[in-house]
CSV table of C-alpha atoms in Angstrom, one decimal:
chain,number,residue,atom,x,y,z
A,24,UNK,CA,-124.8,125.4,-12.8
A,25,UNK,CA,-128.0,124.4,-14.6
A,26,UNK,CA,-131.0,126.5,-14.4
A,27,UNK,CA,-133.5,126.0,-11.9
A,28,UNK,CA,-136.6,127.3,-14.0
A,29,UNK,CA,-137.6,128.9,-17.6
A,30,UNK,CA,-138.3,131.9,-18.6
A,31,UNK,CA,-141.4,133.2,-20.5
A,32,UNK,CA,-140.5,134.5,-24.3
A,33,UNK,CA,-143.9,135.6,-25.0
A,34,UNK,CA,-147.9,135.2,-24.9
A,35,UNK,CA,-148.9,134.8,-28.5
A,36,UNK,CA,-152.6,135.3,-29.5
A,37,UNK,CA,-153.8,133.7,-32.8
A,38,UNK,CA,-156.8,132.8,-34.4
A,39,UNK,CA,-157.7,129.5,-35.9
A,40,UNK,CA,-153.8,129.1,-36.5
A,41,UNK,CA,-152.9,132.4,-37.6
A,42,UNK,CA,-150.4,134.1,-35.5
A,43,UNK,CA,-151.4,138.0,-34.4
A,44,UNK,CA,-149.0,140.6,-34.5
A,45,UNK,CA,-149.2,144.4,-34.5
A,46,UNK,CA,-152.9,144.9,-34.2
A,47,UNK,CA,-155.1,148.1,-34.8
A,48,UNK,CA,-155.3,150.4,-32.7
A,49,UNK,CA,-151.7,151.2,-31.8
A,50,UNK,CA,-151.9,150.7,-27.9
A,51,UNK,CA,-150.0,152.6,-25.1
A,52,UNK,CA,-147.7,150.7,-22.7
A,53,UNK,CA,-147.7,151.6,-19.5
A,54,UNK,CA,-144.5,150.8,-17.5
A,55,UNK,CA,-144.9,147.7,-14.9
A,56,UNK,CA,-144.7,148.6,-11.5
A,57,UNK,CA,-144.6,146.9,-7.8
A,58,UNK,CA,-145.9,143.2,-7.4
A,59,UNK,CA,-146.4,142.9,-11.1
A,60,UNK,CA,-142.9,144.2,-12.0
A,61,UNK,CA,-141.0,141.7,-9.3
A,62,UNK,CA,-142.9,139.0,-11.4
A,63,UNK,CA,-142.2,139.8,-14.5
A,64,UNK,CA,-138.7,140.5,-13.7
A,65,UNK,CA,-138.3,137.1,-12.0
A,66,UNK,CA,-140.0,135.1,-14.7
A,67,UNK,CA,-140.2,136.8,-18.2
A,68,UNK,CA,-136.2,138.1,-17.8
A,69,UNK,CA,-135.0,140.5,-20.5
A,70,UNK,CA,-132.0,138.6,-21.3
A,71,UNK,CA,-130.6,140.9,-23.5
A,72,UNK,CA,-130.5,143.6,-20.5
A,73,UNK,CA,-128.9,144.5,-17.9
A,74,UNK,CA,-131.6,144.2,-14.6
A,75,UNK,CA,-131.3,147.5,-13.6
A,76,UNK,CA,-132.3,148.8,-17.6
A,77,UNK,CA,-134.6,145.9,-18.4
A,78,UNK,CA,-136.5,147.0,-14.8
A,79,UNK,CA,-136.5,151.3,-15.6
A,80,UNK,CA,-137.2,150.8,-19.6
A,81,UNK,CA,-138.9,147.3,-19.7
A,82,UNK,CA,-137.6,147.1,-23.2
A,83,UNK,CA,-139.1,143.6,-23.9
A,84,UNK,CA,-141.6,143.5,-22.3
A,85,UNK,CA,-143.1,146.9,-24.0
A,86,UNK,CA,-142.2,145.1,-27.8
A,87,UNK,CA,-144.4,142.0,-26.8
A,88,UNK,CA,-147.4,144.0,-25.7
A,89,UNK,CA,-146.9,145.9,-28.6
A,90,UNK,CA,-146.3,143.1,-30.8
A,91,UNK,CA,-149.1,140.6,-29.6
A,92,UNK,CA,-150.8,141.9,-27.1
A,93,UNK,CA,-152.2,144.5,-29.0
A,94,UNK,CA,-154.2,141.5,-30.6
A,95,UNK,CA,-156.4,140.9,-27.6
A,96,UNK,CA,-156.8,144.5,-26.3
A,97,UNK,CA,-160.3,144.5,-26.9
A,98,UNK,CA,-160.3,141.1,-24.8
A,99,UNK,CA,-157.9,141.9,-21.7
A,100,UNK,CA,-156.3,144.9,-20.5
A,101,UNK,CA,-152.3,145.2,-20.6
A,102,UNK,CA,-152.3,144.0,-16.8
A,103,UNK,CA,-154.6,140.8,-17.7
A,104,UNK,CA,-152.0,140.4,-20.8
A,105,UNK,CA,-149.2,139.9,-18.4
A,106,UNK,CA,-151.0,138.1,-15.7
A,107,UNK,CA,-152.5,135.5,-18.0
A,108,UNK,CA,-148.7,134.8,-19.4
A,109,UNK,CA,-147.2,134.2,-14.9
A,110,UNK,CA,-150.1,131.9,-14.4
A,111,UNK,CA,-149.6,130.1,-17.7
A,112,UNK,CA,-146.5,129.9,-16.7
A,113,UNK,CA,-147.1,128.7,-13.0
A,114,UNK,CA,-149.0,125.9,-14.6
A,115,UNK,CA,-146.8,124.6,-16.3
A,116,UNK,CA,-143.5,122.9,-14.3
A,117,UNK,CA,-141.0,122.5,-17.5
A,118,UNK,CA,-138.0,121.6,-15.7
A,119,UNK,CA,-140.0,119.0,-13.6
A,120,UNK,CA,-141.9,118.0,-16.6
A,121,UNK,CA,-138.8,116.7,-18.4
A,122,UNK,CA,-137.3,115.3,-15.0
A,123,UNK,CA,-140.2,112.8,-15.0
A,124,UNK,CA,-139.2,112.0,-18.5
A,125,UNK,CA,-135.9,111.3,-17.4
A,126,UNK,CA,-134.7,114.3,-19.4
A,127,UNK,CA,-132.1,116.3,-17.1
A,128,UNK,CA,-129.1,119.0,-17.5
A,129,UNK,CA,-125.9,117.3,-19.0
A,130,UNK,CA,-127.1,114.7,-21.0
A,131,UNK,CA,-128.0,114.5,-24.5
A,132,UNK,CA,-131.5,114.0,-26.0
A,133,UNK,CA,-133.1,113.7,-29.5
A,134,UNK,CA,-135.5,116.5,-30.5
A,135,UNK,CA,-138.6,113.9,-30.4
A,136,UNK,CA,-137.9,113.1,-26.8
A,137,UNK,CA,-137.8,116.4,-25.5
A,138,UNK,CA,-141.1,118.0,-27.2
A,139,UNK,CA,-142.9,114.6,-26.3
A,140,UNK,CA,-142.5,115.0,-22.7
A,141,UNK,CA,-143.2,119.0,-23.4
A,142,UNK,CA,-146.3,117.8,-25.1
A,143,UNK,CA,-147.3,115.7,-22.0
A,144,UNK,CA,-148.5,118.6,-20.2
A,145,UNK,CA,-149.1,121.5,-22.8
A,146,UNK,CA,-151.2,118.9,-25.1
A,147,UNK,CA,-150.5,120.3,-27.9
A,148,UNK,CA,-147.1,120.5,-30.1
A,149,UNK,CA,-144.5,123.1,-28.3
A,150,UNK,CA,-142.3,125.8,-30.4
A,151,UNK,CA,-138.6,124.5,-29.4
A,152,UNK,CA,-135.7,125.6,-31.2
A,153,UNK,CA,-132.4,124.8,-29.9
A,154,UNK,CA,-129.4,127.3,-30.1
């Protein structure tokens, strides 16, 4: 069965180009609860995990705070981080993005096609890798 959405791998900060990681200070990640958790777990998915472990430790979720988010701390708080990264997200229709491009599950597509059409909507060149 194809998928019927994407998930989110991450919300990156960088300046002029330079991607942030591990910034000063060190900050504390505070377990998602409620709404917020139900979001995350229905559109950033810890593929890695099980549901019921990615939900009680929030394994990746706590590495990409840790990771990048602690590069706009003095910016957003760790519940802006995560909120920012759903409505980016929300914005952004992938699967019906490469539909209109004619680009659908089961078929076969050069590279170029598929971050063209990506590019039609994010405007800027999108970091695909295929596995």
């Amino acid at each position: 069965i194809a998928p019927k959405n994407f998930t989110i791998h991450g919300l990156w900060p960088d300046k002029e180009g330079t991607l942030l990681q591990y910034c000063k200070p060190k900050p504390t990640f505070r377990s998602m609860q409620d709404q917020m958790l139900d979001d995350l777990d229905k559109n950033w998915i810890q593929l890695k995990y099980t549901q019921i472990y990615g939900r009680d430790k929030q394994p990746l979720w706590k590495h990409e705070y840790l990771k990048h988010g602690s590069c706009c701390q003095k910016v957003i708080n760790q519940n802006t981080y995560f909120s920012l990264a759903l409505r980016l997200k929300d914005r952004i229709d992938l699967l019906r993005t490469l539909q209109i491009h004619r680009i659908v599950p089961g078929s076969n597509y050069t590279f170029k096609e598929i971050v063209d059409a990506i590019k039609t909507v994010t405007h800027t060149d999108p970091d695909v890798k295929c596995k």
